[in-house]
Short mmCIF file of C-alpha atoms in Angstrom, two decimals:
data_model
loop_
_atom_site.label_atom_id
_atom_site.label_comp_id
_atom_site.label_asym_id
_atom_site.label_seq_id
_atom_site.Cartn_x
_atom_site.Cartn_y
_atom_site.Cartn_z
CA MET A 1 217.18 -21.35 -48.32
CA HIS A 2 214.65 -20.06 -50.83
CA LEU A 3 211.81 -21.15 -48.57
CA LEU A 4 213.40 -19.10 -45.80
CA MET A 5 213.40 -16.08 -48.11
CA ILE A 6 209.67 -16.52 -48.76
CA VAL A 7 208.86 -16.89 -45.05
CA THR A 8 210.97 -13.82 -44.22
CA ALA A 9 209.33 -11.66 -46.90
CA VAL A 10 205.81 -12.66 -45.86
CA THR A 11 206.65 -12.12 -42.17
CA VAL A 12 208.06 -8.63 -42.81
CA ALA A 13 205.06 -7.76 -45.01
CA CYS A 14 202.54 -8.87 -42.37
CA TRP A 15 204.47 -7.10 -39.60
CA LEU A 16 204.48 -3.81 -41.53
CA ARG A 17 200.75 -4.07 -42.16
CA TYR A 18 199.95 -4.96 -38.53
CA SER A 19 202.26 -2.40 -36.89
CA GLY A 20 201.57 0.51 -39.24
CA SER A 21 198.84 3.02 -38.58
CA ILE A 22 197.42 5.73 -40.81
CA PRO A 23 198.43 9.14 -39.44
CA ALA A 24 196.06 12.01 -38.89
CA GLY A 25 196.52 15.32 -40.65
CA ASN A 26 196.11 16.65 -44.15
CA TRP A 27 195.87 14.44 -47.22
CA ARG A 28 199.54 14.92 -48.16
CA LEU A 29 200.86 13.48 -44.90
CA ARG A 30 198.31 10.67 -44.89
CA TRP A 31 199.10 9.82 -48.51
CA GLN A 32 202.79 9.27 -47.74
CA LYS A 33 202.33 6.60 -45.10
CA THR A 34 199.20 4.98 -46.53
CA LEU A 35 200.87 4.45 -49.90
CA PHE A 36 203.94 2.93 -48.22
CA LEU A 37 201.89 0.56 -46.05
CA PHE A 38 199.76 -0.48 -48.99
CA LEU A 39 202.43 -0.87 -51.69
CA PHE A 40 205.70 -1.85 -50.01
CA PRO A 41 204.63 -5.24 -48.50
CA PRO A 42 203.26 -6.75 -51.74
CA LEU A 43 206.18 -5.29 -53.70
CA LEU A 44 208.62 -7.00 -51.32
CA ILE A 45 206.85 -10.35 -51.77
CA PHE A 46 206.74 -9.92 -55.54
CA MET A 47 210.45 -9.15 -55.80
CA THR A 48 211.28 -12.11 -53.53
CA ALA A 49 209.28 -14.45 -55.77
CA THR A 50 210.90 -12.96 -58.87
CA SER A 51 214.42 -13.47 -57.48
CA ILE A 52 213.65 -17.11 -56.61
CA VAL A 53 212.35 -17.82 -60.12
CA CYS A 54 215.44 -16.15 -61.58
CA MET A 55 217.71 -18.43 -59.51
CA GLY A 56 215.83 -21.59 -60.49
CA ASN A 57 215.38 -24.83 -58.55
CA GLN A 58 218.94 -26.07 -58.77
CA GLY A 59 222.22 -25.02 -57.23
CA LYS A 60 223.29 -23.63 -53.86
CA MET A 61 222.82 -20.39 -52.00
CA GLY A 62 224.84 -19.58 -48.89
CA GLY A 63 226.11 -23.16 -48.80
CA MET A 64 222.57 -24.56 -48.72
CA TYR A 65 220.88 -26.43 -51.55
CA THR A 66 217.80 -24.89 -53.08
CA ASP A 67 214.53 -26.80 -53.19
CA SER A 68 211.80 -27.33 -55.78
CA LEU A 69 208.96 -26.43 -53.39
CA SER A 70 209.96 -22.79 -52.95
CA TYR A 71 210.57 -22.48 -56.70
CA LEU A 72 207.11 -23.92 -57.42
CA LEU A 73 205.44 -21.58 -54.87
CA ALA A 74 207.15 -18.54 -56.40
CA LEU A 75 206.17 -19.67 -59.90
CA ILE A 76 202.52 -20.14 -58.91
CA PHE A 77 202.44 -16.72 -57.24
CA LEU A 78 203.87 -14.93 -60.28
CA GLY A 79 201.54 -16.90 -62.57
CA CYS A 80 198.47 -15.85 -60.56
CA PHE A 81 199.80 -12.28 -60.46
CA ASN A 82 200.02 -12.14 -64.26
CA VAL A 83 196.64 -13.83 -64.81
CA LEU A 84 194.91 -11.35 -62.48
CA GLY A 85 196.64 -8.47 -64.25
CA ILE A 86 195.41 -9.67 -67.65
CA LYS A 87 191.89 -10.14 -66.26
CA LEU A 88 191.78 -6.62 -64.79
CA ALA A 89 193.23 -5.12 -67.98
CA PHE A 90 190.52 -6.88 -70.01
CA GLN A 91 187.79 -5.55 -67.72
CA GLY A 92 189.26 -2.07 -68.04
CA TRP A 93 189.39 -2.39 -71.82
CA LYS A 94 185.68 -3.34 -71.86
CA SER A 95 184.86 -0.24 -69.80
CA ILE A 96 186.81 1.94 -72.23
CA LYS A 97 185.08 0.31 -75.21
CA SER A 98 181.68 0.89 -73.61
CA ALA A 99 182.52 4.56 -72.93
CA ARG A 100 183.65 5.12 -76.51
CA GLU A 101 180.26 3.96 -77.77
CA CYS A 102 178.74 7.03 -76.12
CA PRO A 103 178.37 10.17 -78.28
CA GLN A 104 181.08 12.81 -77.99
CA ILE A 105 180.15 16.33 -76.91
CA HIS A 106 181.98 19.60 -76.24
CA LEU A 107 181.90 21.26 -72.83
CA GLY A 108 183.58 24.55 -73.56
CA ALA A 109 187.13 23.70 -74.56
CA LYS A 110 186.83 20.14 -73.23
CA GLN A 111 185.61 17.03 -75.00
CA ALA A 112 183.54 14.44 -73.16
CA ARG A 113 181.44 11.35 -73.71
CA LEU A 114 177.74 11.69 -72.95
CA LEU A 115 176.20 8.93 -70.85
CA GLU A 116 172.47 8.81 -71.47
CA THR A 117 171.18 8.40 -67.93
CA LYS A 118 169.33 10.65 -65.50
CA ALA A 119 171.77 9.80 -62.71
CA LEU A 120 174.36 12.45 -61.83
CA PHE A 121 177.72 11.09 -62.89
CA ALA A 122 181.11 12.43 -63.94
CA GLY A 123 184.26 10.38 -64.20
CA GLN A 124 187.49 9.70 -66.04
CA ILE A 125 187.53 6.31 -67.79
CA GLY A 126 190.70 4.88 -69.29
CA PHE A 127 194.32 4.27 -68.39
CA TRP A 128 197.09 6.78 -69.14
CA GLN A 129 194.93 8.95 -71.44
CA PRO A 130 191.43 8.64 -69.90
CA GLU A 131 188.31 10.17 -71.39
CA LEU A 132 185.87 12.34 -69.49
CA VAL A 133 182.40 10.82 -69.23
CA VAL A 134 179.43 12.87 -68.00
CA SER A 135 175.79 11.94 -67.73
CA GLN A 136 172.84 13.68 -69.30
CA GLY A 137 171.33 14.06 -65.83
CA LEU A 138 174.41 15.93 -64.64
CA LEU A 139 174.22 18.45 -67.49
CA GLN A 140 170.50 18.99 -66.94
CA THR A 141 170.69 19.32 -63.15
CA LEU A 142 173.82 21.35 -62.39
CA SER A 143 174.17 25.05 -63.00
CA PRO A 144 177.07 26.20 -65.21
CA GLN A 145 179.02 27.22 -62.09
CA HIS A 146 178.55 23.84 -60.41
CA LEU A 147 179.35 22.02 -63.64
CA GLU A 148 182.60 23.97 -63.92
CA SER A 149 183.62 22.81 -60.44
CA VAL A 150 182.86 19.17 -61.33
CA LEU A 151 184.98 19.44 -64.47
CA ALA A 152 187.80 21.00 -62.43
CA HIS A 153 187.69 18.02 -60.06
CA GLU A 154 187.86 15.59 -62.98
CA GLN A 155 190.75 17.56 -64.44
CA GLY A 156 192.53 16.91 -61.14
CA HIS A 157 192.13 13.16 -61.69
CA TYR A 158 193.50 13.58 -65.19
CA GLN A 159 196.40 15.71 -63.97
CA TYR A 160 197.52 13.05 -61.49
CA ARG A 161 196.83 10.13 -63.90
CA ASP A 162 194.67 8.54 -61.23
CA THR A 163 193.06 5.99 -63.55
CA PHE A 164 196.45 4.56 -64.55
CA TRP A 165 198.10 4.51 -61.12
CA PHE A 166 195.01 3.16 -59.38
CA PHE A 167 194.73 0.42 -61.97
CA LEU A 168 198.22 -0.71 -60.90
CA LEU A 169 197.42 -0.29 -57.20
CA GLY A 170 194.17 -2.19 -57.70
CA TRP A 171 196.17 -4.97 -59.33
CA MET A 172 198.31 -5.17 -56.18
CA ARG A 173 195.16 -5.14 -54.07
CA PHE A 174 193.63 -8.16 -55.80
CA CYS A 175 196.89 -10.12 -55.81
CA THR A 176 197.57 -9.66 -52.09
CA ALA A 177 194.07 -9.39 -50.64
CA TRP A 178 195.16 -11.96 -48.05
CA LEU A 179 197.60 -9.53 -46.44
CA PRO A 180 196.37 -7.77 -43.26
CA ASN A 181 194.54 -4.44 -43.63
CA THR A 182 194.50 -4.51 -47.44
CA GLU A 183 190.91 -3.31 -47.74
CA PRO A 184 191.09 -0.50 -45.10
CA LEU A 185 194.26 0.86 -46.73
CA TRP A 186 192.68 0.63 -50.18
CA GLN A 187 189.61 2.56 -49.04
CA GLU A 188 191.87 5.19 -47.47
CA LEU A 189 193.76 5.57 -50.76
CA LEU A 190 190.48 6.03 -52.62
CA VAL A 191 189.44 8.80 -50.24
CA LEU A 192 192.87 10.44 -50.47
CA ARG A 193 192.62 10.28 -54.24
CA GLU A 194 189.40 12.26 -54.06
CA LEU A 195 190.83 14.74 -51.54
CA ARG A 196 193.78 15.33 -53.85
CA ALA A 197 191.48 15.99 -56.81
CA ASP A 198 189.32 18.25 -54.61
CA ASN A 199 192.43 20.20 -53.60
CA TYR A 200 193.37 20.66 -57.25
CA ALA A 201 189.86 21.81 -58.14
CA ALA A 202 189.74 24.21 -55.18
CA SER A 203 192.69 26.05 -56.70
CA GLN A 204 190.68 26.58 -59.90
CA VAL A 205 187.16 27.27 -58.62
CA ASP A 206 185.35 28.41 -55.47
CA PRO A 207 185.70 25.62 -52.84
CA LEU A 208 182.18 26.33 -51.56
CA VAL A 209 180.69 25.76 -55.01
CA LEU A 210 182.68 22.53 -55.31
CA ALA A 211 181.38 21.40 -51.91
CA GLU A 212 177.83 22.05 -53.06
CA SER A 213 178.50 20.04 -56.23
CA LEU A 214 179.83 17.15 -54.15
CA LEU A 215 176.63 17.03 -52.13
CA LEU A 216 174.56 16.92 -55.31
CA VAL A 217 176.63 14.41 -57.26
CA VAL A 218 177.79 11.97 -54.58
CA SER A 219 174.26 11.47 -53.25
CA ASN A 220 173.06 10.51 -56.74
CA ASN A 221 176.16 8.81 -58.12
CA PRO A 222 175.86 5.14 -59.11
CA MET A 223 178.45 2.59 -58.07
CA THR A 224 181.23 2.34 -60.63
CA SER A 225 184.17 0.04 -61.17
CA ASP A 226 187.45 1.42 -59.84
CA ILE A 227 189.52 -0.65 -62.28
CA CYS A 228 190.06 2.23 -64.70
CA CYS A 229 187.55 4.81 -63.52
CA ALA A 230 188.16 7.82 -61.29
CA ALA A 231 184.75 9.30 -60.57
CA LEU A 232 183.66 12.34 -58.62
CA GLY A 233 181.67 10.23 -56.19
CA ALA A 234 184.30 7.60 -55.38
CA GLY A 235 184.72 7.02 -51.67
CA ASP A 236 182.11 7.22 -48.94
CA ARG A 237 183.61 9.81 -46.59
CA LEU A 238 181.73 12.79 -47.92
CA GLU A 239 181.86 14.67 -44.63
CA GLN A 240 185.65 14.46 -44.62
CA ARG A 241 185.86 15.87 -48.13
CA ILE A 242 183.46 18.71 -47.40
CA GLU A 243 185.37 19.64 -44.26
CA ALA A 244 188.67 19.67 -46.16
CA LEU A 245 187.19 22.02 -48.75
CA LEU A 246 185.73 24.41 -46.18
CA THR A 247 188.83 24.49 -43.95
CA PRO A 248 191.26 27.26 -44.94
CA PRO A 249 194.69 25.87 -45.93
CA THR A 250 197.38 26.24 -43.31
CA SER A 251 200.29 28.54 -44.00
CA THR A 252 202.84 26.21 -42.43
CA LEU A 253 205.42 24.64 -44.68
CA GLU A 254 204.44 21.05 -45.37
CA ALA A 255 206.74 18.14 -45.99
CA GLN A 256 207.21 17.05 -49.57
CA LEU A 257 205.64 13.83 -50.72
CA GLN A 258 207.54 10.76 -49.71
CA SER A 259 210.56 9.98 -51.83
CA TRP A 260 210.30 6.89 -53.98
CA HIS A 261 213.79 5.92 -52.79
CA ILE A 262 212.38 4.02 -49.83
CA PHE A 263 210.65 1.60 -52.22
CA LEU A 264 214.06 0.56 -53.53
CA LEU A 265 214.41 -1.48 -50.32
CA ALA A 266 211.78 -3.84 -51.72
CA PHE A 267 214.25 -4.76 -54.47
CA LEU A 268 216.84 -6.06 -51.97
CA PRO A 269 215.83 -9.72 -52.57
CA MET A 270 217.14 -9.37 -56.13
CA LEU A 271 220.65 -8.96 -54.70
CA THR A 272 220.51 -12.57 -53.49
CA VAL A 273 220.74 -13.73 -57.12
CA VAL A 274 224.48 -12.97 -57.13
CA PHE A 275 225.00 -15.40 -54.23
CA HIS A 276 223.35 -18.26 -56.08
CA SER A 277 225.59 -20.83 -57.69
#
């Protein structure tokens, strides 16, 4: 019976990934469906494995005896899930430690860590309370107006706690990389993360200046880890970001972001625990 639960969860997860498609439109509408397609399937599998471990390898469910194989599979999956989480958290901690070794500077009312490199870089590094890291090359190259737009973009990442939430999403990505379309959906989320931060910054500074800053920074930005870093240059769809900044916002009323209630369906496997005896 437990093995049937595993097969059902994996089948539903693969079907959702295969049948789902990322909608066109603004970043808000795309974010809704992309997040669901990326997060719901692995969450369903995780909750199924958790419910099986909670029920154990003895007893009956629905009149059928449970088996040790399904219990062992669920235990291995959860074990790998936790090991990967610890590994990613350790890598993130090393990035934070490295950033904190950089000297601290003041950029107006903001504090930041100074990265001594000629490359143009700005990013938030950390988890729930990330620190702003900027490079010496960025400060020397950008005008005060362009620098202000870059800082506004990074404030958008801080406002949405992107480093923390994308650490958790990245954890899901590594644990279920075998699911269909994991990488395309992940790349779409990264781009949407940047579009969301761009949208926040555009409400604080001139969008044209921000677009100019993007062209300067993204073309010179080094590759960075996305474990606990939300950087200005993340994502490779620069044209899409520039177009979004230069397109006037529509006056039509947009739908609110997807309710988290739909993710409660992923917890349905936990209800099977009450039928175990």
